[in-house]
Short mmCIF file of C-alpha atoms and ligand atoms in Angstrom, two decimals:
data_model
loop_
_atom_site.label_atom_id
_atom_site.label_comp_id
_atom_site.label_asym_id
_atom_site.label_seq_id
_atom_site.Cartn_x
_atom_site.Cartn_y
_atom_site.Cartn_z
CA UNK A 1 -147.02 -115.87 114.51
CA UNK A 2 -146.60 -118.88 112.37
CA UNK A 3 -144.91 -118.75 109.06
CA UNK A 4 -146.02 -121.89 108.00
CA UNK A 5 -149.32 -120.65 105.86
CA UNK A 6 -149.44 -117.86 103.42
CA UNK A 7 -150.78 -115.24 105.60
CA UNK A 8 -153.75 -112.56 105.00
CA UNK A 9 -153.75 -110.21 107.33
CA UNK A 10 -157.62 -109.21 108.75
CA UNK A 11 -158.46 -106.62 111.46
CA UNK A 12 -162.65 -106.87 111.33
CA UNK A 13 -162.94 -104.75 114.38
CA UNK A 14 -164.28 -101.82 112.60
CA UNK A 15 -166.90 -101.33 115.55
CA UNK A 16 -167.08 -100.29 119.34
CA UNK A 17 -168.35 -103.37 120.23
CA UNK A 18 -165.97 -106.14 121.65
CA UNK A 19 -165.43 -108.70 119.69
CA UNK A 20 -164.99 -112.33 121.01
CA UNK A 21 -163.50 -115.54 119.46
CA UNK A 22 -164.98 -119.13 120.85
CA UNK A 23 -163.64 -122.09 119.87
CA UNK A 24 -165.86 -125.06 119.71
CA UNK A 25 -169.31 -125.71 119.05
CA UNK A 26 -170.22 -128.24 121.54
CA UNK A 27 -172.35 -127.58 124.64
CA UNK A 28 -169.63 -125.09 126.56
CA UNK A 29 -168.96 -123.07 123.34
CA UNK A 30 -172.61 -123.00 122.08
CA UNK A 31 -173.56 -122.02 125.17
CA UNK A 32 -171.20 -119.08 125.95
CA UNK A 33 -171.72 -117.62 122.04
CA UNK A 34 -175.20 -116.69 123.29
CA UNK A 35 -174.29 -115.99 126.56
CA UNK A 36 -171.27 -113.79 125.68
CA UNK A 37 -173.66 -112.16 122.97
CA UNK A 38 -176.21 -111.67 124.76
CA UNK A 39 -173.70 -109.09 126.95
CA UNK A 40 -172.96 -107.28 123.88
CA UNK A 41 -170.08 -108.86 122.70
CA UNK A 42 -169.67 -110.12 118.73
CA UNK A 43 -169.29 -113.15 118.55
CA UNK A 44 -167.32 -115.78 115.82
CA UNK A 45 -167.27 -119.34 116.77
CA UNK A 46 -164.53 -121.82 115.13
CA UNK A 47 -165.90 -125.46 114.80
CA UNK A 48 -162.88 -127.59 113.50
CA UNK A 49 -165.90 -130.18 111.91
CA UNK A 50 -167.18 -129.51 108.48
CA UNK A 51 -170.81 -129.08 110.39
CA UNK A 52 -172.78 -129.65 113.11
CA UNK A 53 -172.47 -133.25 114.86
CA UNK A 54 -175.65 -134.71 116.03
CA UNK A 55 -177.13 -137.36 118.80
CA UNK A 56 -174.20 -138.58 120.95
CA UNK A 57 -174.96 -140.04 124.33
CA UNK A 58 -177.17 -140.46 127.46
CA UNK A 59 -176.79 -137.48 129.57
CA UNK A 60 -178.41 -136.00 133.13
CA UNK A 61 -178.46 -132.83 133.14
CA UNK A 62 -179.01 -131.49 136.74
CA UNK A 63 -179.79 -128.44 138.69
CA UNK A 64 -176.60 -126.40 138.23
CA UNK A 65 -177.24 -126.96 134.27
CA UNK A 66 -180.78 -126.64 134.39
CA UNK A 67 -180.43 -123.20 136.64
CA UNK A 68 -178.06 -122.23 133.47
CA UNK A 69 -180.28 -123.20 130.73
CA UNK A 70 -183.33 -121.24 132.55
CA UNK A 71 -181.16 -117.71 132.44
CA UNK A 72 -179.64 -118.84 128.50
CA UNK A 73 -183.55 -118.93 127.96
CA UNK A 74 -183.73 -122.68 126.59
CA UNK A 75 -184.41 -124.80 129.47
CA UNK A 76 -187.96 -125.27 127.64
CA UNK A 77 -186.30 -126.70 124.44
CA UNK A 78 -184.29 -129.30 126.19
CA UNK A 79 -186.58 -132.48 126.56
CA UNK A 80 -187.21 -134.93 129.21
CA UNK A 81 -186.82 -138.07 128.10
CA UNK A 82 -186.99 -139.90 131.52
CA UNK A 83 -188.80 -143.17 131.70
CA UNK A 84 -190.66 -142.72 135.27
CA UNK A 85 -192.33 -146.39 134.61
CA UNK A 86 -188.72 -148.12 133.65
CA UNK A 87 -187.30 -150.57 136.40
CA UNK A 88 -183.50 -151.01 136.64
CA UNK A 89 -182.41 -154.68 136.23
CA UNK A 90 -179.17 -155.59 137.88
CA UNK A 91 -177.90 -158.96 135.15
CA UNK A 92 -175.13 -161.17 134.75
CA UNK A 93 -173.80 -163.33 132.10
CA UNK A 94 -175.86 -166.53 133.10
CA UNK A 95 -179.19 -164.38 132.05
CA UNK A 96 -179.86 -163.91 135.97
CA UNK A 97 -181.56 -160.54 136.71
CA UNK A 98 -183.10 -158.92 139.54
CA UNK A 99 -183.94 -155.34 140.77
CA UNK A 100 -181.13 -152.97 140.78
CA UNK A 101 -180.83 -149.69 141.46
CA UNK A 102 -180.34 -146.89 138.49
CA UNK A 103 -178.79 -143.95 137.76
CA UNK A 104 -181.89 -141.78 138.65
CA UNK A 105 -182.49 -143.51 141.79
CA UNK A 106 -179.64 -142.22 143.26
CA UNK A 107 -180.11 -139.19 141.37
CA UNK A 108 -183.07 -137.76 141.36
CA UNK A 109 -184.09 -134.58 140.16
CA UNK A 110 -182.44 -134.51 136.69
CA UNK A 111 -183.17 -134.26 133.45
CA UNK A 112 -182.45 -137.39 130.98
CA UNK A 113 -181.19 -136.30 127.44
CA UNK A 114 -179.00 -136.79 124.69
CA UNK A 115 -175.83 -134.77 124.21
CA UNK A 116 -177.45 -133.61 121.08
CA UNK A 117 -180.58 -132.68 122.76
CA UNK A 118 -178.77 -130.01 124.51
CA UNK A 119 -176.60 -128.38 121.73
CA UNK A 120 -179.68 -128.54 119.51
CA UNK A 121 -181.76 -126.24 122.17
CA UNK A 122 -178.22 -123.66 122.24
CA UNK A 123 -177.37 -123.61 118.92
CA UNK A 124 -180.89 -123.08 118.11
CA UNK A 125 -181.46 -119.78 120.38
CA UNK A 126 -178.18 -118.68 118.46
CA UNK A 127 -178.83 -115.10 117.41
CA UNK A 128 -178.12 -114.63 113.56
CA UNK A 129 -175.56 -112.53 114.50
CA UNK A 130 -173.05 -114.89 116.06
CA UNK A 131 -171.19 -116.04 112.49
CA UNK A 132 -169.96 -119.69 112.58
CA UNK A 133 -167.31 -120.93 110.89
CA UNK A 134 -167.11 -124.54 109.71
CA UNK A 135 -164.03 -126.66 109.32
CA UNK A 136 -161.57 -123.95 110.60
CA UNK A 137 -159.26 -123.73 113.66
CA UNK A 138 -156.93 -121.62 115.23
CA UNK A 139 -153.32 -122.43 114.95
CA UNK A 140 -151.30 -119.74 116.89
CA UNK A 141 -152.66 -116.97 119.54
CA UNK A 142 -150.32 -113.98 120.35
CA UNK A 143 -151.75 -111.83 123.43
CA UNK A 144 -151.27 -108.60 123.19
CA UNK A 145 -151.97 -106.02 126.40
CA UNK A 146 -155.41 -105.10 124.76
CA UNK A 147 -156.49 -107.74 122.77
CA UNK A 148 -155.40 -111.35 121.13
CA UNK A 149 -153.75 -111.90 117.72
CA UNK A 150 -155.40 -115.12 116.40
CA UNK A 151 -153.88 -117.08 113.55
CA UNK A 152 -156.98 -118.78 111.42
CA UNK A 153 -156.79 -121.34 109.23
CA UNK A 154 -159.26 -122.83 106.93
CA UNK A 155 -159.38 -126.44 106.39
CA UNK A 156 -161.27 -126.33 103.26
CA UNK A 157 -159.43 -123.60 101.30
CA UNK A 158 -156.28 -123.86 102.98
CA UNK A 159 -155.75 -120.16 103.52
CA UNK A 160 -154.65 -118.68 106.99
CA UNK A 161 -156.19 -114.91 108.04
CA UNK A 162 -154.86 -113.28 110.98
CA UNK A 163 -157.56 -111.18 113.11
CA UNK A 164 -157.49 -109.93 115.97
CA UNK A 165 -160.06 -110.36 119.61
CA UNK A 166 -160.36 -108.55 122.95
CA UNK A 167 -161.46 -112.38 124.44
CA UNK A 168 -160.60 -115.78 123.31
CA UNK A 169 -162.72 -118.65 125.09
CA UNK A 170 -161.27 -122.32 124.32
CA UNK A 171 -164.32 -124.69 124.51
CA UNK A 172 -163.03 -127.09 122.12
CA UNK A 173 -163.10 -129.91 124.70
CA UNK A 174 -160.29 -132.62 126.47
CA UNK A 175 -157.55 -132.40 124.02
CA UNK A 176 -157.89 -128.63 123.39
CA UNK A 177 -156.00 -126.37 120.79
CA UNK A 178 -156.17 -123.64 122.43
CA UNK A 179 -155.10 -124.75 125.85
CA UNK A 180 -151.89 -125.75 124.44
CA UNK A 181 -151.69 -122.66 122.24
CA UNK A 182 -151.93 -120.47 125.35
CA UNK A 183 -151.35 -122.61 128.14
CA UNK A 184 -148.41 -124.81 126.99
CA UNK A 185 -148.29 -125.93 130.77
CA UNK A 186 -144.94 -127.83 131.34
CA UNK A 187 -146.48 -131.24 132.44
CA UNK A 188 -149.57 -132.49 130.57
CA UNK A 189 -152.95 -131.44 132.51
CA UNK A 190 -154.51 -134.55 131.41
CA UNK A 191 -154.97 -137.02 134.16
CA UNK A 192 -155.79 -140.76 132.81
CA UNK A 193 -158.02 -142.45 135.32
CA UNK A 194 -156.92 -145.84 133.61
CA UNK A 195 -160.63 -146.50 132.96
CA UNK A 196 -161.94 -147.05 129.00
CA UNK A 197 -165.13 -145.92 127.73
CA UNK A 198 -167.08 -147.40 124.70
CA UNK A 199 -170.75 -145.67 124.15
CA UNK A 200 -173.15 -146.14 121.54
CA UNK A 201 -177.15 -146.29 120.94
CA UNK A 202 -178.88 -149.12 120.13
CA UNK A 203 -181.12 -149.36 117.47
CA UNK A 204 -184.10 -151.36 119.27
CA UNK A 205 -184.33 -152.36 123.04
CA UNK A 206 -182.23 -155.11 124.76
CA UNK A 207 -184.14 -158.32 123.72
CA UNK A 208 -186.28 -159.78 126.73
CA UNK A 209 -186.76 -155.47 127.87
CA UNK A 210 -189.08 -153.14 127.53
CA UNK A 211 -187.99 -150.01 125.85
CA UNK A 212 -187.91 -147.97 129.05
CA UNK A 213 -185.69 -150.76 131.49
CA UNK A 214 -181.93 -149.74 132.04
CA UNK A 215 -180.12 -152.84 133.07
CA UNK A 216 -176.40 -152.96 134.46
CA UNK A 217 -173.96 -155.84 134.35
CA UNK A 218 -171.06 -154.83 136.58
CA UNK A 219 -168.42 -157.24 137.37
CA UNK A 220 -164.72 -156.28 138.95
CA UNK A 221 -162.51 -153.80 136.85
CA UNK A 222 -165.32 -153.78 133.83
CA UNK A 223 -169.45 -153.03 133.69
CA UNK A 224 -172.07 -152.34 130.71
CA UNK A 225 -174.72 -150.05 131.76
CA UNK A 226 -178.05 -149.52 129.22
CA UNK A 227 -179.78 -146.27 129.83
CA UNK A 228 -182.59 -145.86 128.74
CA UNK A 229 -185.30 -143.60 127.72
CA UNK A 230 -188.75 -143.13 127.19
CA UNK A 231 -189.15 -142.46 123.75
CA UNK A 232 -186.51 -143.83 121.73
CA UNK A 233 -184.08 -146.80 122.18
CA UNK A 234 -181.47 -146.78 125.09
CA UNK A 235 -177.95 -145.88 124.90
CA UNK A 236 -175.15 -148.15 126.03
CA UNK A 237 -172.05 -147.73 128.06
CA UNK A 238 -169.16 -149.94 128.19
CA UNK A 239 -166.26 -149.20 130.95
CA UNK A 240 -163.95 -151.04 132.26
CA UNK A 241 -160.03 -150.92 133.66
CA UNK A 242 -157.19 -151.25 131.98
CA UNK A 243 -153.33 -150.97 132.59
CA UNK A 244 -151.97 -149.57 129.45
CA UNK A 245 -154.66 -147.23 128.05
CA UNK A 246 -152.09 -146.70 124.57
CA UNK A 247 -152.43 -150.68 123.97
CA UNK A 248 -156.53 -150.36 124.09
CA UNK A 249 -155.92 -147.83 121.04
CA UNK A 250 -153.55 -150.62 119.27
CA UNK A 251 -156.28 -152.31 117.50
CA UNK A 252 -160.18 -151.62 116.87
CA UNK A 253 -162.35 -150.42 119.39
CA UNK A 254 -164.73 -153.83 119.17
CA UNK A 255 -161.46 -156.05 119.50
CA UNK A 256 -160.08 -154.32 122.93
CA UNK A 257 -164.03 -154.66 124.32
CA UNK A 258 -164.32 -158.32 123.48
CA UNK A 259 -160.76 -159.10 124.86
CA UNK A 260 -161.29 -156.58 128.39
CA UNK A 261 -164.78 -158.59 128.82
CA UNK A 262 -163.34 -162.17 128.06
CA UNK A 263 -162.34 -164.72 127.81
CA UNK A 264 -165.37 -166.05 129.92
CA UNK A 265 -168.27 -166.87 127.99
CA UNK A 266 -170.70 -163.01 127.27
CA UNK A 267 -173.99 -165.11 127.68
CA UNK A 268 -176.62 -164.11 125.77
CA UNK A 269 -177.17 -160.23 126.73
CA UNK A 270 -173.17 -158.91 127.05
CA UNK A 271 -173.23 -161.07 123.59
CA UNK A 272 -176.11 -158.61 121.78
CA UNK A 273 -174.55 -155.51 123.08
CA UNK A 274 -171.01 -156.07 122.04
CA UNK A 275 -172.73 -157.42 118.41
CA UNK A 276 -174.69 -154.38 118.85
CA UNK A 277 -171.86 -152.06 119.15
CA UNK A 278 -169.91 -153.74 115.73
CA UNK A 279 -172.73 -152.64 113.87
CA UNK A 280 -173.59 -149.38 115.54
CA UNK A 281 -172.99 -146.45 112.83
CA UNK A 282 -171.07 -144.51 115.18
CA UNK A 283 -169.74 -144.87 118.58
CA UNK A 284 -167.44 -143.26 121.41
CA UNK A 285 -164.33 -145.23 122.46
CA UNK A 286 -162.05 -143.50 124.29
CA UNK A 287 -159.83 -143.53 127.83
CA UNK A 288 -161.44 -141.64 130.82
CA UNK A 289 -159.53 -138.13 131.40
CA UNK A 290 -159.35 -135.33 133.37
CA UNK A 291 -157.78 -132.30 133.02
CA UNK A 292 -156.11 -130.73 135.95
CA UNK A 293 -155.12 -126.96 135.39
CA UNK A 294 -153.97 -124.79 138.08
CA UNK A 295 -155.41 -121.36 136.07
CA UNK A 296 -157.99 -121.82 133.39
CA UNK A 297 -157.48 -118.56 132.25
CA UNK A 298 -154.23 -116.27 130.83
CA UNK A 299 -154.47 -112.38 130.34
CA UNK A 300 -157.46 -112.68 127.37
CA UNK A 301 -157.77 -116.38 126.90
CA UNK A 302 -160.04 -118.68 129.01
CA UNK A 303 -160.97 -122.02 128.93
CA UNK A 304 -164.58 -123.45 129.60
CA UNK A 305 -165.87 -126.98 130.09
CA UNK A 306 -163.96 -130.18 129.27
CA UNK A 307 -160.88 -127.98 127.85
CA UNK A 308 -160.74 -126.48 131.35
CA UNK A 309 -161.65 -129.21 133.51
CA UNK A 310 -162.98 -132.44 132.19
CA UNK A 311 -164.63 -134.49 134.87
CA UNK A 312 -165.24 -137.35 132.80
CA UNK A 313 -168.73 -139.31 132.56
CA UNK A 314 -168.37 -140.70 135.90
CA UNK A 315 -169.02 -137.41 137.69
CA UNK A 316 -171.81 -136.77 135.62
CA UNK A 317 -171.43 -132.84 135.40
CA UNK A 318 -169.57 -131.86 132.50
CA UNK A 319 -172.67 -131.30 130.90
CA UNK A 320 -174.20 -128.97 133.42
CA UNK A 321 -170.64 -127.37 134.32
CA UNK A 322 -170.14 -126.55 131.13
CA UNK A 323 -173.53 -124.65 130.36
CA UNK A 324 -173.01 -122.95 134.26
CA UNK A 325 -169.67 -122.07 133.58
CA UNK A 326 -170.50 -120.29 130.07
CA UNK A 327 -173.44 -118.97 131.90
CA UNK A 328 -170.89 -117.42 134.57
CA UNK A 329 -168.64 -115.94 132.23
CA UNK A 330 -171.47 -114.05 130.74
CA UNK A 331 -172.23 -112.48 134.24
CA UNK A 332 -168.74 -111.73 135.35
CA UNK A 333 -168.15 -109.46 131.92
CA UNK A 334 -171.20 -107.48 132.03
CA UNK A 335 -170.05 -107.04 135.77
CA UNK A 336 -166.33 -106.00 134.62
CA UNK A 337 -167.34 -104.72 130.67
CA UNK A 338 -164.23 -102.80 130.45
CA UNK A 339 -162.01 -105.34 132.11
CA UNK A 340 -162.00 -108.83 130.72
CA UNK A 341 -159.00 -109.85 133.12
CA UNK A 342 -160.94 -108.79 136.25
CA UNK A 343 -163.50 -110.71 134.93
CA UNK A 344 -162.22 -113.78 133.68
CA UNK A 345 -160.31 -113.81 137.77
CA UNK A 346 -164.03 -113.01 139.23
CA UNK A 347 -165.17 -116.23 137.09
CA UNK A 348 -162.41 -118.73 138.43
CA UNK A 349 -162.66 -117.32 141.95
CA UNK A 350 -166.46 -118.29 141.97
CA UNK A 351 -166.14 -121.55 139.82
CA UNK A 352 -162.94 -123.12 141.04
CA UNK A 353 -164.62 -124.29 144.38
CA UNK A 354 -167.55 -126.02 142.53
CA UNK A 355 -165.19 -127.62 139.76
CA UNK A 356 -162.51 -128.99 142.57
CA UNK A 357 -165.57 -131.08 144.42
CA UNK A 358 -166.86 -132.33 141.05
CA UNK A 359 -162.99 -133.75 139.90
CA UNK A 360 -163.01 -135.06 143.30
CA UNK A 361 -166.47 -136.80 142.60
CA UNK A 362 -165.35 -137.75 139.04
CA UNK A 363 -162.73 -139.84 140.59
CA UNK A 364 -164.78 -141.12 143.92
CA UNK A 365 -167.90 -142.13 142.09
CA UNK A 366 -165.66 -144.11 139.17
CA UNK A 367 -166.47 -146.84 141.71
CA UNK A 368 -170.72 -146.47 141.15
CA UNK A 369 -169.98 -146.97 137.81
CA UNK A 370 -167.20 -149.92 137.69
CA UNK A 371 -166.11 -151.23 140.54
CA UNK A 372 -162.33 -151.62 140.50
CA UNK A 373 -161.76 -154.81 142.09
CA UNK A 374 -163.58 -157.34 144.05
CA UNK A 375 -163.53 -155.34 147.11
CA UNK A 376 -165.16 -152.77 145.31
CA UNK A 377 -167.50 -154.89 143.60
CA UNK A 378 -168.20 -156.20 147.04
CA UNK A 379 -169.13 -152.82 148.64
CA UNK A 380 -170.66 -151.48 146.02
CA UNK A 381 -173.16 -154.79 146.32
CA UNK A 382 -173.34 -154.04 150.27
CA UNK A 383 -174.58 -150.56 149.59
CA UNK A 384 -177.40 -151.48 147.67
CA UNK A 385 -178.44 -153.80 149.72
CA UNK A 386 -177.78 -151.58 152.92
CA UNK A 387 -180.04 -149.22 150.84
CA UNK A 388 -182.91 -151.17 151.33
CA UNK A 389 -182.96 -151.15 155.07
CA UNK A 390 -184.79 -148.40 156.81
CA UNK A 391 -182.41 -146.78 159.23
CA UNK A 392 -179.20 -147.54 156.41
CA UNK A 393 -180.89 -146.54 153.84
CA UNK A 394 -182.01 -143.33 155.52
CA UNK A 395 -178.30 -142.86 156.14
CA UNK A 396 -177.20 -143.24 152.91
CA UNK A 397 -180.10 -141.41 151.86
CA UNK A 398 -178.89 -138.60 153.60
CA UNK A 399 -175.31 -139.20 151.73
CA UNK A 400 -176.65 -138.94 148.29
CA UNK A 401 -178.54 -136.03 148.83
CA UNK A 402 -175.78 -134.24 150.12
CA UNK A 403 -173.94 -135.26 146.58
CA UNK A 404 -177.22 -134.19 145.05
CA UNK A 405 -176.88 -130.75 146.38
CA UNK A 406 -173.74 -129.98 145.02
CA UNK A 407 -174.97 -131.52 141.60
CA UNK A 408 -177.51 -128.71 141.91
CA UNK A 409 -175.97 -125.49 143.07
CA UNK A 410 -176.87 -122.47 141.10
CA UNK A 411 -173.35 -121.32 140.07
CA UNK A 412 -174.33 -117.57 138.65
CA UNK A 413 -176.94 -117.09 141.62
CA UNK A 414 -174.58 -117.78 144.12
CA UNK A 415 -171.86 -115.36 142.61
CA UNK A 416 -174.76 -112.63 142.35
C1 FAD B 501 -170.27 -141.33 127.87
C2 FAD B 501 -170.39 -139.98 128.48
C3 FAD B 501 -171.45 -139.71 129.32
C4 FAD B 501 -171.58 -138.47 129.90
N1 FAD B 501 -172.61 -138.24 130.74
C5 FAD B 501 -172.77 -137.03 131.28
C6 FAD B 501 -173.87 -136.76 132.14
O1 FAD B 501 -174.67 -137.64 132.46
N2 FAD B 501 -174.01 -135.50 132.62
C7 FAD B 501 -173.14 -134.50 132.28
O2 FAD B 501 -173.34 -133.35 132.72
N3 FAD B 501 -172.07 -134.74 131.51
C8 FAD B 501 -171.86 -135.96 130.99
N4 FAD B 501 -170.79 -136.20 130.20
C9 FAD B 501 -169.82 -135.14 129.94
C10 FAD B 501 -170.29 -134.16 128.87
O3 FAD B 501 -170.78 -134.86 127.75
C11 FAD B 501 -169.13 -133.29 128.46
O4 FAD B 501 -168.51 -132.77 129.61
C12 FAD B 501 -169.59 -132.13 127.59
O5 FAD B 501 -170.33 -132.59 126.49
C13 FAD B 501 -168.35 -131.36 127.14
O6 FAD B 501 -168.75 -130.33 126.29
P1 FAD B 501 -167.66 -129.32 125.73
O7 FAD B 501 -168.43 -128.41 124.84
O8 FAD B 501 -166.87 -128.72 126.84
O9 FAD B 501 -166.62 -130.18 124.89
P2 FAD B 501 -166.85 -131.14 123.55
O10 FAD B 501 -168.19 -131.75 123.65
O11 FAD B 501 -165.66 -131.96 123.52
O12 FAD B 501 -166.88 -130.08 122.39
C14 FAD B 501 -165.70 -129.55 121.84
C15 FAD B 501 -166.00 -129.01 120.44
O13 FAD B 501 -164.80 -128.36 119.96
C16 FAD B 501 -164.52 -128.83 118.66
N5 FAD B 501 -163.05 -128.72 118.48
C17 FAD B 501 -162.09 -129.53 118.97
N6 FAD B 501 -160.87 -129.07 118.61
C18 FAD B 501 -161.08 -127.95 117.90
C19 FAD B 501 -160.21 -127.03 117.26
N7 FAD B 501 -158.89 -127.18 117.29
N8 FAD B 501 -160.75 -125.97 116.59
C20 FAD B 501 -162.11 -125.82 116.52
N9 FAD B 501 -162.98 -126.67 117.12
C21 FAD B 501 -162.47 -127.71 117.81
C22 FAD B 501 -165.03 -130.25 118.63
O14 FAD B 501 -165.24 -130.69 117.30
C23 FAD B 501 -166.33 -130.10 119.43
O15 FAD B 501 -167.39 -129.66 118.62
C24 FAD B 501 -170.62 -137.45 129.63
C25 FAD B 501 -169.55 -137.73 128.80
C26 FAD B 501 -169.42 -138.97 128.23
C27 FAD B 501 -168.25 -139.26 127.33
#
């Protein structure tokens, strides 16, 4: 234990009950609160933000989430907000458009939300009885054979309580705490893809749109999609390829987007959205990640969603992994209630199968969203097209659906 923070000692576990700590408040850690509650366990979730953030970004959730959010009991709270009459435009700088093909046509079957759609319909079902704590982290774990020692400290008062948990579940995302608290692997588990990502929501559609058109401007190493919605304005992604990820970090976010999609002229669209994004009240730039870990759990600690395995916006399951994978860990400790260690080894047996395609796909369908080079700007371009012919098409058809399947596997069904 740390002896960097007056310390108050605090053992709360006064009753029979197990008593489990999550870190994070984002989908994976809202999501196995009321899951791990729900078996009987009390449940106290850290949230190093002074409160709850809203909105964030376009997101499909697809059958492996959905399946979760069914059995979490708020697959009815999470909207729809898929435009069925909006056409996909593919543009280029010049103001040229034509017909493209979008995210839900090779997709089908999901569900189009905002990040912020989904935590609203967990942390809503929230029993009262899961306490929340605001603005507070953990800064040192120390497992014991029976239980976990946590070290908490309070951001607002400054004070530091020591209490201790039979289960610790790290959902506090890519650059977790508690991964390196309990992992400290020798070599960093974060794998940079070399790819940037810039998100934000407009306030209005793209002028010349309708509301409900997503358009995508893809052009080797860098592309802009614009997803959009049916009932409220479209959110924007920016990603493109760079060599030194540190250097895009150097300077502000809307300085490394204009230089990575210069120095040729934006034309009038690329133009709007990188205004756009200046004046956006908040926005997501970051470098695309994954995290590679050969065990996701030790003795009483686990890790769940993007602190386990983030699989980065190009795979487009972190989401629905995330909810699955709280949903899993749920099932595996009312299977093993007096065992959490047999449990948390049932839950990566089932999981790490599922996970390993989906960093595979995270890294193989980087090139759907922004093609690398020419080459892959080329065959991307071919595909589409080949796409329209019958007997290709039905071939690739075939392809996506076989994707589509593993985007829709009911994790805790098939574990059952
Ligand atoms: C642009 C973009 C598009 C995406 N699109 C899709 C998509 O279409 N489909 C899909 O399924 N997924 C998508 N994803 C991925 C998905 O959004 C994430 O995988 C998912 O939201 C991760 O949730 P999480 O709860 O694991 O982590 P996070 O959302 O990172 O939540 C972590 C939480 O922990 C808190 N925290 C951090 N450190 C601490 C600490 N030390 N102590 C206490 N709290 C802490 C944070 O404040 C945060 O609240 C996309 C991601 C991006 C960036």
């Amino acid at each position: 234990m740390s002896e960097r923070h007056p310390i108050r000692v605090m053992d709360k576990n006064t009753t029979s009950r197990q008593r489990a700590l999550v870190v994070g408040l984002g989908i994976s850690g809202t999501a196995s609160a009321l899951r791990l509650h729900r078996a009987g366990w009390d449940v106290v979730v850290l949230e190093k933000a002074p409160e709850r953030r809203r909105g964030g970004y376009f997101i499909a959730l697809f059958g492996t989430g959905l399946a979760a959010a069914e059995r979490l009991g708020i697959a009815d709270a999470v909207p729809n907000r898929f435009a069925p009459e909006g056409v996909s435009f593919d543009v280029d700088r010049t103001g040229r458009r034509r017909r493209g093909v979008g995210y839900a046509d090779v997709f089908g079957g999901s569900r189009m939300v905002m990040r912020g759609d989904i935590e609203d319909a967990v942390f809503t079902a929230l029993p009262d009885g899961v306490e929340i704590r605001y603005s507070t982290v953990p800064i040192a774990l120390d497992q014991y054979l029976d239980g976990v020692g946590v070290e908490i400290r309070d951001l607002t008062t400054e004070t530091t309580t020591v209490e201790r948990f039979d289960l610790v579940v790290g959902a506090d995302g890519l650059r977790s705490t508690v991964r390196r608290l309990a992992f400290e692997p020798e070599q960093s588990p974060i794998r940079r893809l070399n790819y940037m990502i810039a998100v934000y929501s407009l306030p209005e559609p793209v002028p010349g749109y309708r509301l409900q058109d997503g358009l995508l401007m893809a052009e080797a190493g860098r592309s802009v999609w614009v997803f959009s919605f049916a009932d409220r304005p479209p959110s924007v992604l920016f990603s493109y390829r760079t060599d030194d990820v540190d250097a895009e970090f150097t300077r502000p976010a809307i300085d490394s987007l204009r230089a990575a999609y210069g120095p040729e002229p934006t034309g009038s669209t690329l133009g709007w959205l990188l205004d756009q994004f200046e004046k956006a009240p908040d926005h997501l730039f970051d470098s695309a990640e994954q995290v590679h870990l050969d065990h996701w759990h030790r003795g009483r600690v686990v890790l769940v969603g993007d602190a386990a395995w983030c699989l980065t916006v190009y795979s487009g399951m972190g989401a629905s992994t995330g909810l699955a994978g709280a949903d899993l860990l749920g099932t595996m400790l009312e299977r093993h209630p007096h065992d959490v260690p047999r449990a948390l080894q049932d839950w990566e047996d089932h999981l790490r199968p599922f996970i390993d395609h989906h960093l595979g796909s995270g890294v193989s369908m980087r090139g759907f969203f922004t093609p690398g080079n020419r080459a892959e700007l080329l065959l991307r371009s071919m595909m589409i097209r080949l796409a329209r012919l019958p007997i290709a098409g039905r071939l690739l058809a075939k392809m996506m659906t076989n994707r589509a399947r593993m985007k829709s596997l009911d994790i805790a069904a098939a574990a059952a």
